[in-house]
Short mmCIF file of C-alpha atoms in Angstrom, two decimals:
data_model
loop_
_atom_site.label_atom_id
_atom_site.label_comp_id
_atom_site.label_asym_id
_atom_site.label_seq_id
_atom_site.Cartn_x
_atom_site.Cartn_y
_atom_site.Cartn_z
CA MET A 25 0.00 0.00 0.00
CA LYS A 26 2.81 2.39 0.96
CA ARG A 27 4.64 1.53 -2.25
CA CYS A 28 1.54 2.36 -4.30
CA ILE A 29 1.19 5.73 -2.53
CA VAL A 30 4.85 6.52 -3.17
CA GLN A 31 4.43 5.71 -6.87
CA ILE A 32 1.38 7.97 -7.11
CA ILE A 33 3.30 10.82 -5.45
CA ILE A 34 6.21 10.36 -7.87
CA VAL A 35 3.92 10.38 -10.92
CA CYS A 36 2.07 13.46 -9.70
CA SER A 37 5.36 15.21 -8.99
CA MET A 38 6.62 14.45 -12.49
CA LEU A 39 3.40 15.71 -14.08
CA LEU A 40 3.61 18.91 -12.04
CA PHE A 41 7.26 19.36 -12.98
CA PHE A 42 6.67 19.00 -16.72
CA SER A 43 3.59 21.22 -16.51
CA ASN A 44 5.63 23.97 -14.84
CA LEU A 45 8.42 23.45 -17.37
CA ALA A 46 5.99 23.92 -20.27
CA GLU A 47 4.67 27.13 -18.72
CA ALA A 48 8.23 28.37 -18.16
CA THR A 49 9.09 28.00 -21.85
CA MET A 50 6.27 30.34 -22.86
CA PRO A 51 7.16 34.00 -23.37
CA SER A 52 5.60 36.73 -21.29
CA PRO A 53 3.38 39.28 -23.05
CA MET A 54 4.64 42.81 -23.56
CA LYS A 55 2.53 45.76 -22.47
CA ASN A 56 0.44 47.95 -24.75
CA THR A 57 0.76 45.91 -27.91
CA TYR A 58 -1.17 43.25 -29.80
CA ILE A 59 1.83 42.00 -31.77
CA HIS A 60 4.71 40.14 -30.16
CA ASP A 61 7.42 39.49 -32.75
CA PHE A 62 9.85 37.56 -30.59
CA ALA A 63 11.40 36.00 -33.72
CA ASN A 64 11.95 39.48 -35.22
CA VAL A 65 10.61 38.66 -38.69
CA ILE A 66 7.92 41.32 -39.21
CA SER A 67 8.71 44.85 -40.40
CA ALA A 68 8.03 47.87 -38.21
CA ASN A 69 5.39 49.21 -40.62
CA VAL A 70 3.37 45.99 -40.56
CA LYS A 71 3.63 45.78 -36.77
CA GLU A 72 2.30 49.32 -36.45
CA GLU A 73 -0.57 48.62 -38.87
CA ILE A 74 -1.64 45.39 -37.16
CA ASN A 75 -1.42 46.95 -33.71
CA GLN A 76 -3.53 49.90 -34.79
CA TYR A 77 -6.31 47.74 -36.23
CA SER A 78 -6.30 45.37 -33.26
CA GLU A 79 -6.60 48.27 -30.85
CA GLN A 80 -9.58 49.68 -32.78
CA LEU A 81 -11.28 46.28 -32.91
CA ASP A 82 -10.73 45.73 -29.19
CA GLN A 83 -12.18 49.12 -28.34
CA GLY A 84 -15.14 48.58 -30.67
CA THR A 85 -16.05 44.96 -29.91
CA GLY A 86 -14.01 43.66 -26.99
CA ALA A 87 -12.44 41.02 -29.25
CA GLU A 88 -8.65 40.76 -29.27
CA ILE A 89 -6.50 39.51 -32.15
CA MET A 90 -2.93 38.76 -31.13
CA VAL A 91 -0.01 38.04 -33.47
CA VAL A 92 2.97 36.18 -31.97
CA THR A 93 6.17 34.84 -33.51
CA VAL A 94 8.67 32.66 -31.66
CA ASP A 95 11.83 30.76 -32.53
CA SER A 96 10.71 27.48 -31.01
CA LEU A 97 7.76 25.69 -29.42
CA HIS A 98 10.17 23.68 -27.26
CA GLY A 99 8.88 20.37 -28.51
CA GLN A 100 5.23 21.08 -27.82
CA GLU A 101 2.40 20.40 -30.28
CA PRO A 102 1.58 23.67 -32.13
CA LYS A 103 -2.18 23.86 -31.48
CA MET A 104 -1.76 22.87 -27.83
CA TYR A 105 0.96 25.49 -27.39
CA ALA A 106 -1.30 28.15 -28.94
CA THR A 107 -4.22 27.16 -26.72
CA LYS A 108 -2.02 27.36 -23.63
CA LEU A 109 -0.78 30.78 -24.72
CA ILE A 110 -4.33 32.13 -25.12
CA ARG A 111 -5.17 30.90 -21.62
CA SER A 112 -1.89 31.99 -20.05
CA TRP A 113 -2.02 35.49 -21.50
CA GLY A 114 -5.78 35.86 -21.14
CA ILE A 115 -6.35 36.91 -24.74
CA GLY A 116 -9.89 38.16 -25.27
CA ASP A 117 -12.68 39.12 -22.91
CA LYS A 118 -13.03 36.93 -19.82
CA GLU A 119 -16.77 36.54 -20.25
CA LYS A 120 -17.00 36.44 -24.05
CA ASN A 121 -13.89 34.27 -24.62
CA ASN A 122 -13.36 36.10 -27.91
CA GLY A 123 -9.60 36.09 -28.34
CA VAL A 124 -7.74 35.07 -31.51
CA LEU A 125 -4.07 34.12 -31.68
CA ILE A 126 -2.04 33.97 -34.90
CA LEU A 127 1.13 32.15 -33.86
CA ALA A 128 4.15 31.25 -36.00
CA THR A 129 7.40 29.54 -35.11
CA LEU A 130 10.28 30.27 -37.46
CA GLY A 131 13.34 28.53 -36.09
CA GLN A 132 12.74 25.03 -37.43
CA GLY A 133 13.83 25.49 -41.04
CA GLU A 134 11.86 25.63 -44.28
CA GLY A 135 9.04 23.09 -44.38
CA ASN A 136 9.25 22.48 -40.62
CA ASN A 137 8.05 25.82 -39.28
CA ASP A 138 4.54 25.99 -37.83
CA VAL A 139 1.75 28.51 -38.11
CA VAL A 140 -1.38 28.28 -35.98
CA ILE A 141 -4.59 30.23 -35.65
CA ALA A 142 -6.26 29.51 -32.30
CA VAL A 143 -9.58 31.00 -31.18
CA GLY A 144 -11.59 31.33 -28.01
CA GLN A 145 -14.92 29.57 -27.69
CA GLY A 146 -16.81 32.79 -28.30
CA LEU A 147 -15.49 33.03 -31.87
CA GLU A 148 -15.54 29.38 -32.90
CA GLY A 149 -18.78 30.00 -34.80
CA ALA A 150 -17.31 32.88 -36.80
CA LEU A 151 -13.96 31.13 -37.26
CA PRO A 152 -14.49 27.34 -37.40
CA ASP A 153 -11.50 25.07 -37.91
CA GLY A 154 -12.24 24.53 -41.61
CA LYS A 155 -12.34 28.25 -42.33
CA LEU A 156 -9.13 28.82 -40.42
CA GLY A 157 -7.45 26.08 -42.44
CA ARG A 158 -8.51 27.75 -45.68
CA ILE A 159 -7.19 31.09 -44.45
CA LEU A 160 -3.81 29.53 -43.75
CA ASP A 161 -3.78 27.76 -47.12
CA ASN A 162 -4.86 30.76 -49.18
CA ALA A 163 -3.57 33.76 -47.24
CA PHE A 164 -0.53 32.66 -45.26
CA TYR A 165 1.16 29.80 -47.11
CA PRO A 166 1.63 31.31 -50.62
CA SER A 167 3.50 34.37 -49.34
CA ALA A 168 5.35 32.58 -46.54
CA SER A 169 6.62 29.88 -48.91
CA ALA A 170 7.91 32.66 -51.19
CA GLY A 171 9.75 34.26 -48.28
CA ASN A 172 7.42 37.26 -47.92
CA LEU A 173 6.43 37.03 -44.27
CA ASP A 174 5.10 40.58 -44.11
CA GLN A 175 2.60 39.75 -46.85
CA ALA A 176 1.76 36.42 -45.19
CA PHE A 177 0.92 38.00 -41.85
CA GLN A 178 -0.92 40.95 -43.40
CA ALA A 179 -3.13 38.75 -45.56
CA THR A 180 -3.86 36.29 -42.75
CA TYR A 181 -4.58 39.04 -40.25
CA SER A 182 -6.90 40.80 -42.71
CA GLU A 183 -9.03 37.68 -43.22
CA VAL A 184 -9.29 36.99 -39.48
CA PHE A 185 -10.04 40.65 -38.71
CA ARG A 186 -12.88 40.82 -41.24
CA ALA A 187 -14.49 37.65 -39.91
CA VAL A 188 -14.44 39.01 -36.36
CA ALA A 189 -15.73 42.44 -37.44
CA GLN A 190 -18.58 40.78 -39.35
CA GLU A 191 -19.46 38.64 -36.34
CA TYR A 192 -19.98 41.77 -34.25
CA ASN A 193 -21.50 43.85 -37.09
CA TRP A 194 -18.71 46.34 -36.53
CA ASN A 195 -18.35 49.04 -39.17
CA GLY A 196 -15.03 50.57 -38.17
CA ASP A 197 -11.89 50.74 -40.30
CA LEU A 198 -11.05 47.48 -42.07
CA PRO A 199 -7.57 46.48 -43.27
CA ALA A 200 -7.11 46.23 -47.01
CA GLN A 201 -7.46 42.78 -48.50
CA THR A 202 -4.11 41.74 -49.91
CA LYS A 203 -3.76 39.42 -52.85
CA GLU A 204 -0.88 37.62 -54.45
CA GLU A 205 0.14 39.44 -57.63
CA ASP A 206 0.85 36.18 -59.36
CA ASP A 207 -2.27 34.27 -58.42
CA ILE A 208 -2.92 33.82 -62.18
CA PRO A 209 0.26 33.91 -64.31
CA THR A 210 0.24 36.30 -67.28
CA TRP A 211 1.01 33.49 -69.71
CA LEU A 212 -2.06 31.59 -68.53
CA ILE A 213 -4.30 34.63 -69.07
CA ILE A 214 -2.95 35.03 -72.63
CA LEU A 215 -3.46 31.32 -73.31
CA ILE A 216 -7.07 31.49 -72.10
CA ILE A 217 -7.76 34.48 -74.35
CA ILE A 218 -6.29 32.67 -77.39
CA VAL A 219 -8.37 29.55 -76.69
CA VAL A 220 -11.55 31.63 -76.32
CA ILE A 221 -10.86 33.40 -79.64
CA ILE A 222 -10.27 30.08 -81.43
CA ILE A 223 -13.49 28.57 -80.05
CA TYR A 224 -15.45 31.70 -80.92
CA SER A 225 -14.08 31.71 -84.48
CA PHE A 226 -14.90 28.01 -84.91
CA PHE A 227 -18.55 28.41 -83.90
CA SER A 228 -18.94 31.66 -85.84
CA LYS A 229 -17.96 29.90 -89.08
CA GLY A 230 -20.66 27.35 -88.41
CA GLY A 231 -23.30 30.07 -88.66
CA GLY A 232 -24.40 30.00 -85.03
CA GLY A 233 -22.39 32.24 -82.79
CA PRO A 234 -21.81 31.21 -79.26
CA ARG A 235 -24.35 32.14 -76.67
CA SER A 236 -23.34 35.08 -74.65
CA GLY A 237 -23.91 35.37 -70.96
CA GLY A 238 -23.13 37.93 -68.38
CA TYR A 239 -21.23 37.44 -65.20
CA GLY A 240 -22.32 39.69 -62.40
CA GLY A 241 -19.66 41.13 -60.19
CA TYR A 242 -20.14 42.56 -56.77
CA PRO A 243 -17.34 44.99 -55.99
CA GLY A 244 -16.90 45.51 -52.30
CA SER A 245 -16.49 48.78 -50.50
CA PHE A 246 -15.70 49.16 -46.88
CA GLY A 247 -16.76 52.14 -44.82
CA GLY A 248 -14.31 53.82 -42.51
CA GLY A 249 -14.96 54.52 -38.87
CA SER A 250 -13.08 56.64 -36.41
CA SER A 251 -10.57 55.09 -34.05
CA ARG A 252 -11.69 55.03 -30.47
CA GLY A 253 -8.10 54.88 -29.25
CA GLY A 254 -6.81 53.56 -25.96
CA PHE A 255 -5.33 50.17 -25.18
CA GLY A 256 -7.79 47.71 -23.73
CA GLY A 257 -5.34 45.22 -22.26
CA PHE A 258 -5.92 41.48 -21.88
CA GLY A 259 -9.25 40.65 -20.32
CA GLY A 260 -8.59 37.01 -19.56
CA GLY A 261 -10.40 35.02 -22.25
CA SER A 262 -9.91 31.27 -22.63
CA SER A 263 -9.92 28.68 -25.42
CA ALA A 264 -11.28 25.16 -25.77
CA GLY A 265 -8.68 24.24 -28.37
CA GLY A 266 -10.37 25.41 -31.57
CA GLY A 267 -8.07 26.33 -34.44
CA ALA A 268 -5.97 25.13 -37.35
CA SER A 269 -2.25 24.70 -38.02
CA ARG A 270 0.03 24.21 -41.02
CA LYS A 271 3.70 23.60 -41.78
CA PHE A 272 5.59 26.02 -43.99
#
């Protein structure tokens, strides 16, 4: 019986030790900022822009979007690390649990770095795992794989920001949507035009021109609102583990 009790104490002590070790490897948040570039990979201009928009969103809705870069996750699973960071830092409102964390580790080498978007329970409806995965695939990965981390973070942040703003019907300033310049190569556009011309000429010679149809476009415009200013701080939101991660 005594031996069993000793074994239980040893196991509990080891669990407590490793738990404290994991917490110790996490960085501490800096004051008065929503972007923590510990890996030093984001330009000053982008940091200022992201911080400005996050501050406005926080003041307008209570939701907090945090961007964090680190050199290492110290062997921890990316999504679990991100979830722990949201809880440890208290990202988001304590009652609404509406924090978002965009986390990237950049010390593992190309193809082994991790990027994660983790969300609090209050925003899991607006940002489900599938949507977050698509944001990482379409907004983050193309630019990050090309070495343009500023573009990767800007595009990813913009998509997350807009989803949160829409969730709260907030009509303040919205960051510009950024797109890859080479989404469709020029040679492919030219080839498509040539093929269309050939097909059109072929049917025209047959006496019955091709049917024409219109494609409706819906250009978007985004209204600007005034900044409310002031740093809201971290309210203490939590996370149930919702999010998505990718290697890059």
